[in-house]
Short mmCIF file of C-alpha atoms in Angstrom, two decimals:
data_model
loop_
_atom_site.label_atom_id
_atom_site.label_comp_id
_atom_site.label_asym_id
_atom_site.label_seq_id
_atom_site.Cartn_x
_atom_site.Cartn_y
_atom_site.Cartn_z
CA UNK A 51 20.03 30.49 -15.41
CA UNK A 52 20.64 27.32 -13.42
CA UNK A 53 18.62 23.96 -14.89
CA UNK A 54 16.14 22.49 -12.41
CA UNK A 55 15.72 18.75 -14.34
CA UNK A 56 12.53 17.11 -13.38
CA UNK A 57 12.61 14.40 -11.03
CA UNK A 58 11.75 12.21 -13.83
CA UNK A 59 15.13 12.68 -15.77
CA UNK A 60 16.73 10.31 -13.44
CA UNK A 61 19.42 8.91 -14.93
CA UNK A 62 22.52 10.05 -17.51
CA UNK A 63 20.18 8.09 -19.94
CA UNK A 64 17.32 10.24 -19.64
CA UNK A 65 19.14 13.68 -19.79
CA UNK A 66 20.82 12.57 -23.36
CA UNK A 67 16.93 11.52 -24.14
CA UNK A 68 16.20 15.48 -23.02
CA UNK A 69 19.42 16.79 -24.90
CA UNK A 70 18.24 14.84 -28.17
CA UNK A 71 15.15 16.32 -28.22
CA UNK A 72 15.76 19.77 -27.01
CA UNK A 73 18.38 19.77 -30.17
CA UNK A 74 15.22 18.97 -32.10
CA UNK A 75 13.45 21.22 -31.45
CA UNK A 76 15.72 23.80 -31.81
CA UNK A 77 16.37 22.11 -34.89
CA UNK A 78 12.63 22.78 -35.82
CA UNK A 79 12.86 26.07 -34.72
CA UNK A 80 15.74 27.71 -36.78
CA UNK A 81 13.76 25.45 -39.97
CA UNK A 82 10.78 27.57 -39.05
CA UNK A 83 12.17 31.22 -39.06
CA UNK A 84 14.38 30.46 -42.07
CA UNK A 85 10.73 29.60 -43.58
CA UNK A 86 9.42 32.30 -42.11
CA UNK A 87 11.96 34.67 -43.50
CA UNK A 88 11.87 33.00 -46.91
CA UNK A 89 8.14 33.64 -47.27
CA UNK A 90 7.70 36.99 -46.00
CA UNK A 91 4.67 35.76 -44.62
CA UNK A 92 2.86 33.76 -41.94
CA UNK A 93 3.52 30.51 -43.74
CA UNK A 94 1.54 27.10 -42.25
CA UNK A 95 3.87 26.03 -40.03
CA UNK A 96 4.98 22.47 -39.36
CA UNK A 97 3.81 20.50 -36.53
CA UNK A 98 6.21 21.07 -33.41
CA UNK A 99 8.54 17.60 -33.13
CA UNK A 100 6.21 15.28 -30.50
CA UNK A 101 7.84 16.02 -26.81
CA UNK A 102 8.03 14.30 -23.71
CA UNK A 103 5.98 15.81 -20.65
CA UNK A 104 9.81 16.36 -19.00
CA UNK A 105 10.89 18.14 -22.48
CA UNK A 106 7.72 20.71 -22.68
CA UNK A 107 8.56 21.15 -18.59
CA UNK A 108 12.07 22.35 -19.17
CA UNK A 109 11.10 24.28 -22.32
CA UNK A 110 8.77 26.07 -20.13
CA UNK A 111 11.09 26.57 -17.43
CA UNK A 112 13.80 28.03 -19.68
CA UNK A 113 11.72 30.27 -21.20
CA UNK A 114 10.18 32.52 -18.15
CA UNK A 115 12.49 35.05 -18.69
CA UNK A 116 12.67 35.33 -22.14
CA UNK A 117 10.29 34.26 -24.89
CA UNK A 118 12.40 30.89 -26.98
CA UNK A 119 14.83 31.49 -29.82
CA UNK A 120 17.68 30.18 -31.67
CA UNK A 121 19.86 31.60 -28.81
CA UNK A 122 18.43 30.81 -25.90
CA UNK A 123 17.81 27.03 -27.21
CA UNK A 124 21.14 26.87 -28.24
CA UNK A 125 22.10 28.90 -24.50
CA UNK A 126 19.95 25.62 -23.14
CA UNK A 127 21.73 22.75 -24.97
CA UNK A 128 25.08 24.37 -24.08
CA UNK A 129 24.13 24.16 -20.37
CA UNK A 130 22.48 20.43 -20.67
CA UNK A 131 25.63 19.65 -21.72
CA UNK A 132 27.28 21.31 -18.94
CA UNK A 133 25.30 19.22 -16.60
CA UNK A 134 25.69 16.15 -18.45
CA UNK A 135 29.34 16.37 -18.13
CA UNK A 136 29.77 17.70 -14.01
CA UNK A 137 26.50 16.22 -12.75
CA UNK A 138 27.65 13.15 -9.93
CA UNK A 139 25.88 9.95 -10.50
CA UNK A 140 24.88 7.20 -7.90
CA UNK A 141 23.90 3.78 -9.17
CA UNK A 142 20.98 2.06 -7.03
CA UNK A 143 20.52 -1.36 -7.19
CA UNK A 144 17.03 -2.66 -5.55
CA UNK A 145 15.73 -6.06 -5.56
CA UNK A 146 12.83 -5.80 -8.17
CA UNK A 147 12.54 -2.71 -11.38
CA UNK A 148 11.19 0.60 -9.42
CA UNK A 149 8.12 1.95 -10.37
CA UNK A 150 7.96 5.54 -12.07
CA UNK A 151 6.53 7.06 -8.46
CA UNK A 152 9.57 5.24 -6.49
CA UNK A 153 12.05 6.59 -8.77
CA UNK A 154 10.46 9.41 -8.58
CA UNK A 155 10.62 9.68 -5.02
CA UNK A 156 14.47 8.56 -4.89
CA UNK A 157 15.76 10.84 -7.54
CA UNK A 158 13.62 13.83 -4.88
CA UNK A 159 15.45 12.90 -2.21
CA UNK A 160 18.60 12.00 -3.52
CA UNK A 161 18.48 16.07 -4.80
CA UNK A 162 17.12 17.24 -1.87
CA UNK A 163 19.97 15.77 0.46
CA UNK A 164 22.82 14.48 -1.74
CA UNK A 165 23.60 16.75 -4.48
CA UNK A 166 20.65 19.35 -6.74
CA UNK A 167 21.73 18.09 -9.87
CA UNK A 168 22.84 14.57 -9.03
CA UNK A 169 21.85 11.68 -11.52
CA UNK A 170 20.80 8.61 -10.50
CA UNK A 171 20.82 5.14 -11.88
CA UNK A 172 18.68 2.12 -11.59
CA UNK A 173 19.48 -1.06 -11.32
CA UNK A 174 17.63 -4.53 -9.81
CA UNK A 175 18.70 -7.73 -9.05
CA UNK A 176 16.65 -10.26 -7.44
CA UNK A 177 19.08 -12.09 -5.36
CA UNK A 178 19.59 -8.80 -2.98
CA UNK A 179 15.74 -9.77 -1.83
CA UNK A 180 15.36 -6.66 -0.84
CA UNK A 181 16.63 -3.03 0.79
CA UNK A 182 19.13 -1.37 -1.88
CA UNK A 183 23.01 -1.20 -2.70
CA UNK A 184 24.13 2.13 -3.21
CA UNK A 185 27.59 2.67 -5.49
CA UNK A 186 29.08 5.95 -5.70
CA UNK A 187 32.55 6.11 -7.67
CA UNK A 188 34.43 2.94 -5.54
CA UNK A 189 32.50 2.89 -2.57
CA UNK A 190 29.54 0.62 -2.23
CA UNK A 191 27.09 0.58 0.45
CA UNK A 192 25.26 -2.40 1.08
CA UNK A 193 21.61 -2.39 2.77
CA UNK A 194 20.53 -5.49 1.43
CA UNK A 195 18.48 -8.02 3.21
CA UNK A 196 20.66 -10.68 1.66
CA UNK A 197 23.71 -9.08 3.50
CA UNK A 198 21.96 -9.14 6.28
CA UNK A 199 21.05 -13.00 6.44
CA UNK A 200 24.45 -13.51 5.44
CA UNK A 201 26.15 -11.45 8.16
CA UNK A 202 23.39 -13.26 10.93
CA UNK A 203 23.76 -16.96 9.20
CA UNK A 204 24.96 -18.65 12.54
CA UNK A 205 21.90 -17.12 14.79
CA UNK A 206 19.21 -17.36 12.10
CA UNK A 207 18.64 -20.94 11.94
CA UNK A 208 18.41 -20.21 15.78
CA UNK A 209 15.61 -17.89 15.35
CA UNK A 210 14.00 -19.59 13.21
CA UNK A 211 13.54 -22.66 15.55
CA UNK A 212 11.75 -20.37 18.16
CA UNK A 213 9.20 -19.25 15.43
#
């Protein structure tokens, strides 16, 4: 089965934030059917390790085929892993810190027309004043408004006379 990561597991950041706690919970898993098998009995169980919203998404998305166990959450880390290590990253950098719905919206469209399992970070630095400047491997793409003055600095002073 293929992993579909939320759109809010952006960056190689957040998918070693889902690996850690996917491994705990599997963790707390095998702990509870060793109990379980210890006991003979429907023991009280522990309280389920506190998830993130994109952790209980996954989980749930892993397991409509089959119900979870020790395999298939080990089957699950093995391919986070996977996609940790062949994924292709881009590195944005925009002129202020996105906001959870523009990443969001980035990381959507970056896997809708770049790559489906691409990972994407963020970056911001003011002195771009706005637009974004893309780097992929060694090539660098530049839509920044500061570029732009920059490339225009002998007719803006011009333009700005007429305003």
């Amino acid at each position: 089965m293929t992993i579909q990561l939320p759109n809010s597991v952006a960056s190689p950041q957040d998918l070693t934030a889902l690996l850690r706690e996917v491994r705990e919970c599997a963790k707390w898993f095998s702990h509870e059917s060793v109990k379980k098998q210890v006991t003979n009995a429907a023991a009280v169980r522990s309280a389920l390790p506190e998830l993130s919203p994109a952790t209980n998404e996954l989980l749930q998305q892993w397991g409509t085929n089959e119900p979870l166990s020790k395999k298939s959450l080990a089957d699950l880390i093995n391919a986070l892993e996977e996609y940790a290590s062949t994924a292709p990253s881009i590195t944005l950098t925009l002129a202020a810190p996105p906001t959870g719905g523009i990443k969001k919206t980035l990381v959507a469209w970056c896997r809708e027309n770049i790559a489906e399992n691409i990972l994407v970070n963020f970056q911001f630095n003011s002195t771009i004043l706005g637009g974004m400047v893309v780097r992929s491997g060694s090539h660098v793409y530049d839509w920044s408004f500061r570029r732009q003055l920059l490339a225009a600095r002998d007719t803006f002073p011009e333009v700005l006379r007429h305003v």
